Short mmCIF file of C-alpha atoms and ligand atoms in Angstrom, two decimals:
data_model
loop_
_atom_site.label_atom_id
_atom_site.label_comp_id
_atom_site.label_asym_id
_atom_site.label_seq_id
_atom_site.Cartn_x
_atom_site.Cartn_y
_atom_site.Cartn_z
CA MET A 1 0.00 0.00 0.00
CA PRO A 2 1.40 3.41 -0.84
CA VAL A 3 1.90 5.12 2.49
CA SER A 4 2.39 8.63 1.24
CA ARG A 5 1.31 9.90 -2.10
CA ARG A 6 1.58 13.27 -3.74
CA ARG A 7 -1.67 14.69 -5.01
CA PHE A 8 -1.46 17.17 -7.83
CA ILE A 9 -4.35 19.53 -7.56
CA GLN A 10 -4.14 22.16 -10.27
CA GLY A 11 -1.84 21.19 -13.06
CA SER A 12 -1.92 24.30 -15.21
CA THR A 13 -0.21 22.63 -18.16
CA GLY A 14 -1.02 19.02 -17.46
CA LEU A 15 2.45 18.25 -16.21
CA THR A 16 2.93 15.03 -14.32
CA ALA A 17 4.72 14.07 -11.16
CA MET A 18 7.69 12.93 -13.25
CA GLY A 19 9.16 16.39 -13.95
CA ALA A 20 12.01 18.16 -12.19
CA PHE A 21 10.71 19.84 -9.09
CA HIS A 22 11.52 23.03 -7.36
CA PHE A 23 9.57 23.68 -4.21
CA LEU A 24 8.50 27.17 -3.34
CA PRO A 25 7.90 28.14 0.28
CA ASN A 26 4.56 27.13 1.70
CA ARG A 27 2.89 30.49 2.27
CA GLU A 28 -0.81 29.98 1.76
CA GLY A 29 -1.41 26.66 3.41
CA PHE A 30 -0.38 24.57 0.44
CA ALA A 31 2.84 23.80 -1.38
CA MET A 32 3.57 25.37 -4.75
CA GLU A 33 5.72 23.48 -7.14
CA GLN A 34 7.57 24.97 -10.08
CA THR A 35 7.95 22.57 -12.99
CA GLY A 36 9.45 24.29 -15.99
CA ARG A 37 7.30 27.33 -16.61
CA ALA A 38 4.25 26.01 -14.82
CA THR A 39 3.42 26.31 -11.16
CA GLN A 40 1.11 23.80 -9.67
CA ARG A 41 -0.20 23.14 -6.26
CA VAL A 42 0.74 19.87 -4.65
CA VAL A 43 -0.33 18.11 -1.53
CA ASP A 44 1.82 15.60 0.23
CA ALA A 45 -0.55 13.12 1.77
CA PRO A 46 -1.31 12.26 4.43
CA LEU A 47 -1.72 15.84 5.57
CA PHE A 48 -2.83 16.81 9.08
CA ILE A 49 -3.58 20.14 10.69
CA ALA A 50 -4.41 20.79 14.35
CA THR A 51 -5.16 23.63 16.73
CA TRP A 52 -2.36 25.31 18.71
CA PRO A 53 1.42 24.75 18.61
CA PHE A 54 1.20 21.56 20.70
CA GLY A 55 -0.82 20.11 17.82
CA LYS A 56 2.42 19.82 15.83
CA ALA A 57 3.55 16.74 17.80
CA SER A 58 0.11 15.20 17.29
CA CYS A 59 0.18 15.90 13.53
CA GLU A 60 3.70 14.46 13.24
CA GLN A 61 2.59 11.34 15.08
CA ALA A 62 -0.44 11.00 12.79
CA VAL A 63 1.78 11.10 9.69
CA LYS A 64 4.01 8.39 11.21
CA VAL A 65 1.02 6.17 11.96
CA VAL A 66 -0.04 6.22 8.29
CA GLN A 67 3.54 5.76 7.08
CA ARG A 68 3.76 2.64 9.25
CA GLY A 69 0.63 1.25 7.57
CA GLY A 70 -2.06 2.47 9.97
CA SER A 71 -5.41 3.80 8.80
CA MET A 72 -6.41 7.45 8.85
CA VAL A 73 -8.70 6.73 11.82
CA ASP A 74 -5.73 5.20 13.66
CA ALA A 75 -3.74 8.32 12.75
CA ILE A 76 -6.33 10.75 14.12
CA GLU A 77 -6.75 8.66 17.27
CA GLN A 78 -3.06 8.09 17.96
CA GLY A 79 -2.10 11.63 16.99
CA ILE A 80 -4.54 12.94 19.59
CA TRP A 81 -3.18 10.44 22.16
CA VAL A 82 0.04 12.48 22.22
CA THR A 83 -1.78 15.58 23.50
CA GLU A 84 -4.11 13.63 25.78
CA ALA A 85 -1.12 11.99 27.50
CA ASP A 86 0.76 15.27 27.98
CA VAL A 87 0.36 16.20 31.66
CA SER A 88 1.64 19.71 31.01
CA ASN A 89 -1.38 20.44 28.80
CA ALA A 90 -3.99 21.83 31.18
CA SER A 91 -6.98 21.35 28.91
CA VAL A 92 -6.70 17.95 27.28
CA GLY A 93 -6.64 14.53 28.94
CA ILE A 94 -4.57 13.89 32.06
CA GLY A 95 -3.47 17.10 33.78
CA GLY A 96 -6.58 18.89 32.52
CA ILE A 97 -8.20 21.50 34.75
CA PRO A 98 -11.04 19.85 36.71
CA ASN A 99 -14.62 21.03 37.05
CA ALA A 100 -15.85 23.07 40.03
CA ASP A 101 -16.08 19.88 42.12
CA GLY A 102 -12.47 18.91 41.39
CA GLN A 103 -13.33 16.17 38.87
CA VAL A 104 -11.72 16.06 35.43
CA GLU A 105 -14.49 15.63 32.85
CA LEU A 106 -13.42 15.03 29.27
CA ASP A 107 -15.16 15.64 25.94
CA ALA A 108 -14.03 14.13 22.61
CA CYS A 109 -15.28 13.17 19.18
CA ILE A 110 -14.09 11.58 15.96
CA MET A 111 -15.49 11.72 12.44
CA THR A 112 -14.76 9.83 9.24
CA GLY A 113 -15.49 11.35 5.83
CA PRO A 114 -15.92 8.36 3.49
CA ASP A 115 -18.84 6.86 5.46
CA HIS A 116 -19.89 10.08 7.21
CA ASN A 117 -19.67 8.33 10.53
CA ALA A 118 -19.09 9.84 13.96
CA GLY A 119 -18.56 8.94 17.60
CA SER A 120 -18.49 11.15 20.64
CA VAL A 121 -18.21 11.21 24.43
CA GLY A 122 -19.08 13.98 26.87
CA GLY A 123 -18.32 14.48 30.57
CA LEU A 124 -16.22 11.31 30.65
CA GLN A 125 -14.27 10.70 33.87
CA ASP A 126 -11.26 8.49 34.69
CA VAL A 127 -10.30 7.67 31.10
CA LEU A 128 -6.89 8.65 29.75
CA HIS A 129 -7.87 8.60 26.07
CA PRO A 130 -11.43 9.84 25.50
CA ILE A 131 -10.73 9.97 21.74
CA SER A 132 -10.46 6.15 21.80
CA VAL A 133 -13.80 5.84 23.57
CA ALA A 134 -15.33 8.18 20.96
CA ARG A 135 -13.94 5.84 18.30
CA LEU A 136 -15.41 2.82 20.11
CA VAL A 137 -18.80 4.55 20.27
CA MET A 138 -18.56 5.09 16.50
CA GLU A 139 -17.44 1.57 15.69
CA LYS A 140 -19.16 -0.59 18.31
CA THR A 141 -22.51 1.03 19.04
CA PRO A 142 -25.51 2.17 17.01
CA HIS A 143 -25.17 5.59 18.68
CA VAL A 144 -23.15 8.74 18.03
CA MET A 145 -22.77 10.12 21.55
CA LEU A 146 -22.50 8.74 25.08
CA VAL A 147 -22.12 10.93 28.15
CA GLY A 148 -21.21 10.77 31.84
CA GLU A 149 -21.60 7.50 33.75
CA GLY A 150 -22.96 5.65 30.71
CA ALA A 151 -19.92 6.62 28.66
CA LYS A 152 -17.59 5.51 31.46
CA GLN A 153 -19.41 2.23 31.94
CA PHE A 154 -19.17 1.56 28.20
CA ALA A 155 -15.43 2.37 28.23
CA MET A 156 -14.83 -0.06 31.12
CA GLU A 157 -16.87 -2.76 29.36
CA GLN A 158 -14.63 -2.27 26.33
CA GLY A 159 -11.58 -3.02 28.48
CA VAL A 160 -10.35 0.53 29.14
CA SER A 161 -8.58 0.71 32.51
CA PRO A 162 -9.44 3.61 34.81
CA THR A 163 -6.87 6.39 35.25
CA ASP A 164 -6.81 9.16 37.83
CA LEU A 165 -6.69 12.30 35.68
CA LEU A 166 -6.32 14.90 38.44
CA THR A 167 -2.61 15.63 38.85
CA ALA A 168 -1.20 16.86 42.17
CA ASP A 169 -0.49 20.23 40.57
CA GLN A 170 -4.04 20.69 39.25
CA LYS A 171 -5.45 19.53 42.59
CA LYS A 172 -3.46 22.25 44.37
CA ARG A 173 -4.63 24.88 41.90
CA TRP A 174 -8.24 23.73 42.22
CA GLU A 175 -8.03 23.92 46.03
CA ALA A 176 -6.68 27.48 45.76
CA TRP A 177 -9.46 28.35 43.28
CA LYS A 178 -12.05 26.83 45.63
CA LYS A 179 -10.86 29.06 48.49
CA GLN A 180 -11.30 32.24 46.54
CA GLN A 181 -14.37 31.05 44.61
CA GLY A 182 -16.96 33.79 44.36
CA ALA A 183 -14.28 36.48 44.22
CA GLU A 184 -13.56 35.46 40.68
CA LYS A 185 -15.68 33.70 38.06
CA PRO A 186 -14.11 30.74 36.23
CA GLU A 187 -12.84 31.91 32.92
CA ILE A 188 -11.68 30.51 29.65
CA ASP A 189 -8.52 32.38 28.85
CA GLU A 190 -5.05 31.63 27.55
CA ASP A 191 -4.31 29.62 30.72
CA HIS A 192 -7.62 27.81 30.83
CA HIS A 193 -8.01 26.28 27.40
CA ASP A 194 -6.03 24.34 24.85
CA THR A 195 -8.38 21.92 23.06
CA ILE A 196 -6.96 19.83 20.26
CA ALA A 197 -9.02 19.65 17.08
CA MET A 198 -7.27 17.73 14.31
CA LEU A 199 -8.16 17.30 10.64
CA GLY A 200 -6.61 14.93 8.10
CA LEU A 201 -6.61 14.31 4.35
CA ASP A 202 -5.39 11.09 2.78
CA ALA A 203 -3.94 10.45 -0.67
CA GLN A 204 -7.37 9.54 -2.02
CA GLY A 205 -8.81 12.89 -0.97
CA ASN A 206 -10.77 11.52 1.99
CA LEU A 207 -11.17 13.65 5.09
CA TYR A 208 -11.11 12.74 8.80
CA GLY A 209 -11.16 14.63 12.10
CA GLY A 210 -11.00 14.36 15.86
CA CYS A 211 -11.28 16.65 18.85
CA SER A 212 -10.42 16.24 22.55
CA THR A 213 -10.59 18.54 25.59
CA SER A 214 -11.16 18.84 29.31
CA GLY A 215 -13.09 21.99 28.46
CA TRP A 216 -13.65 25.14 30.41
CA GLY A 217 -11.55 25.13 33.60
CA TYR A 218 -13.68 24.87 36.80
CA LYS A 219 -16.83 24.49 34.71
CA MET A 220 -20.08 23.42 36.34
CA PRO A 221 -20.19 19.63 36.81
CA GLY A 222 -21.98 18.14 33.82
CA ARG A 223 -21.18 21.05 31.50
CA ILE A 224 -20.41 19.84 27.99
CA GLY A 225 -18.82 22.18 25.50
CA ASP A 226 -18.67 22.36 21.74
CA SER A 227 -15.78 19.91 21.32
CA PRO A 228 -17.76 16.61 21.33
CA ILE A 229 -20.73 18.08 19.46
CA ILE A 230 -20.69 17.07 15.81
CA GLY A 231 -21.04 20.27 13.77
CA SER A 232 -19.83 22.51 16.59
CA GLY A 233 -16.34 21.49 17.71
CA LEU A 234 -15.74 19.35 14.63
CA TYR A 235 -17.30 18.63 11.27
CA VAL A 236 -16.17 16.54 8.33
CA ASP A 237 -17.92 16.59 4.95
CA ASN A 238 -16.12 14.35 2.51
CA GLN A 239 -17.44 16.29 -0.49
CA VAL A 240 -16.10 19.64 0.65
CA GLY A 241 -13.79 19.84 3.65
CA ALA A 242 -13.43 19.64 7.41
CA ALA A 243 -13.29 22.16 10.23
CA GLY A 244 -12.55 22.22 13.95
CA ALA A 245 -12.92 24.76 16.72
CA THR A 246 -11.19 25.91 19.87
CA GLY A 247 -12.12 28.64 22.31
CA LEU A 248 -15.21 29.39 24.32
CA GLY A 249 -17.47 26.48 23.44
CA GLU A 250 -20.71 28.24 24.34
CA ASN A 251 -19.98 30.77 21.59
CA VAL A 252 -19.31 28.02 19.06
CA MET A 253 -22.13 25.61 19.86
CA ARG A 254 -24.89 28.22 19.67
CA HIS A 255 -23.91 28.68 16.02
CA CYS A 256 -22.90 25.14 14.91
CA GLY A 257 -19.49 26.70 14.23
CA SER A 258 -17.58 23.95 12.41
CA PHE A 259 -20.57 23.06 10.25
CA LEU A 260 -20.81 26.74 9.35
CA VAL A 261 -17.15 26.85 8.29
CA VAL A 262 -17.65 23.80 6.06
CA GLU A 263 -20.76 25.36 4.53
CA MET A 264 -18.78 28.52 3.73
CA MET A 265 -16.24 26.32 1.92
CA ARG A 266 -19.08 24.64 0.05
CA GLN A 267 -20.10 28.08 -1.20
CA GLY A 268 -16.62 28.61 -2.61
CA ALA A 269 -14.63 30.19 0.21
CA THR A 270 -11.04 29.11 0.78
CA PRO A 271 -10.44 27.54 4.22
CA THR A 272 -9.10 30.80 5.69
CA GLU A 273 -11.97 32.81 4.18
CA ALA A 274 -14.45 30.23 5.47
CA CYS A 275 -13.10 30.58 9.02
CA GLU A 276 -13.24 34.38 8.75
CA GLN A 277 -16.73 34.34 7.32
CA ALA A 278 -18.00 31.97 10.01
CA VAL A 279 -16.58 34.19 12.76
CA GLY A 280 -18.14 37.17 10.98
CA ARG A 281 -21.54 35.52 10.76
CA ILE A 282 -21.39 34.54 14.43
CA ALA A 283 -20.42 38.12 15.38
CA GLU A 284 -23.36 39.41 13.34
CA LEU A 285 -25.89 37.25 15.22
CA ASP A 286 -24.35 37.14 18.64
CA PRO A 287 -25.11 39.77 21.23
CA LYS A 288 -21.49 39.57 22.44
CA ASN A 289 -18.86 41.83 20.92
CA LEU A 290 -16.55 40.15 18.49
CA GLY A 291 -13.70 40.85 20.90
CA ASN A 292 -15.45 38.84 23.65
CA LEU A 293 -16.35 35.79 21.61
CA ASP A 294 -13.04 33.93 21.97
CA ILE A 295 -13.61 31.53 19.08
CA ASN A 296 -11.08 30.11 16.64
CA PHE A 297 -11.41 27.74 13.70
CA ILE A 298 -9.13 25.61 11.57
CA ALA A 299 -10.21 24.28 8.17
CA LEU A 300 -8.93 21.91 5.51
CA ASN A 301 -10.56 21.38 2.14
CA LYS A 302 -10.65 18.34 -0.09
CA GLN A 303 -7.95 19.85 -2.30
CA GLY A 304 -5.51 19.99 0.62
CA VAL A 305 -5.68 23.75 1.15
CA TYR A 306 -5.82 24.68 4.82
CA GLY A 307 -6.17 27.78 6.92
CA ALA A 308 -7.39 29.23 10.19
CA ALA A 309 -8.85 32.37 11.69
CA GLY A 310 -10.31 33.46 14.97
CA THR A 311 -10.75 36.19 17.49
CA SER A 312 -7.71 35.33 19.63
CA GLN A 313 -4.62 37.37 18.85
CA GLY A 314 -1.82 34.85 18.68
CA PHE A 315 -3.98 31.84 17.87
CA LYS A 316 -1.64 29.42 16.15
CA TYR A 317 -2.19 26.10 14.47
CA SER A 318 0.03 23.26 13.29
CA MET A 319 0.45 21.13 10.19
CA ALA A 320 2.44 18.07 9.21
CA ASP A 321 2.81 15.98 6.07
CA PRO A 322 5.55 13.52 5.08
CA ARG A 323 7.78 16.40 3.96
CA GLN A 324 7.42 19.02 6.65
CA SER A 325 5.77 20.10 9.88
CA GLN A 326 5.28 23.62 11.14
CA VAL A 327 3.40 25.97 13.42
CA LEU A 328 1.49 28.68 11.57
CA GLU A 329 -0.04 31.97 12.59
CA ALA A 330 -3.82 32.11 12.19
CA LYS A 331 -5.56 35.20 10.96
CA ALA A 332 -6.70 37.23 13.98
CA LEU A 333 -9.95 39.08 13.38
CA SER A 334 -10.93 42.35 14.97
CA GLU A 335 -14.02 44.57 14.73
CA LYS A 336 -12.09 46.49 12.09
CA SER A 337 -11.18 43.50 9.95
CA ILE A 338 -14.77 42.32 9.61
CA GLY A 339 -16.58 45.65 9.60
CA PRO A 340 -18.18 47.89 12.22
CA GLU A 341 -21.38 45.84 12.63
CA GLY A 342 -19.62 42.52 12.57
CA GLY A 343 -20.59 40.16 9.80
CA ASN A 344 -18.58 39.10 6.84
CA ARG A 345 -18.69 42.29 4.87
CA LYS A 346 -15.43 42.92 3.07
C1 SD4 B 401 -14.80 24.08 25.43
N1 SD4 B 401 -14.00 24.63 23.24
O1 SD4 B 401 -14.99 23.13 26.18
C2 SD4 B 401 -13.63 24.02 24.48
C3 SD4 B 401 -12.47 24.65 25.14
C4 SD4 B 401 -11.39 24.99 24.20
O2 SD4 B 401 -9.37 25.79 23.74
O3 SD4 B 401 -11.45 24.88 23.04
N2 SD4 B 401 -10.33 25.45 24.61
O4 SD4 B 401 -15.49 25.09 25.43
#
């Protein structure tokens, strides 16, 4: 089986992969290749993108999984394992910030383009890899989403061993937060969120995605965010593209954010434009100011073009393919960049 294949997307003169290649820098979320006088866009598959700089290690792992003969679903799952197992990441998996009662509750989902299938878990406790339980829900049950005790019971029945997710450090921080609770409301800010959403494209042009988080730090017990909600934290449409979200889930899930990004791509927007337009549309409808929304999207289309945009200054995302991996700056939107009334006016 070919483990990594180059997909030629727009051959302007019908040139083939056999020519002499000169690679131009990757500036726009895809590689440009100069072959004689023609420039064509190429995609090295498998290609993965993910939210935040820590997503780079997950994307690199996902590429390796496919190169070693794994499936794209294995790649999404095992790529996300890297972030879930990282105790220094305070918003995914072990080491995640607990809820107001000091319990770590995890949300995750996975989606596969070719069969438009999905699996999801919400408010899952004591499981190191919620992405794997989301996959099991997709593959072993007739359902899409399991939450709370039922999700945990299912995980245990499937042979998952329980793991204590609350690290000593997070326990100390939670105790300190508890003491001064009331003085300060729990917030999602730079220190309180780091969800991983990951999207992948294989050499056949099929799309996949996954998402995993411990959500809003010190959230109310039972609160579920956008991340495990298909269409909000993640959406994959194998005809068009895929999108994922990070940020304040309440502001994503009231607008079906990732679905909206994919729909913008369906209407012809590039991935970056689609993310911008979705944020603009949300800002137009939402009573909150654009500056208070705290929402960020990544997107990847079926042609292998990718991009990101959001309201957080300094929101970064990662990519990896068999040739390279890098952290990229997302487009940061302000009231000015999308117009005085919000919306996607140019
Ligand atoms: C949530 N969207 O639970 C997640 C948090 C997040 O980066 O993305 N943080 O609301």
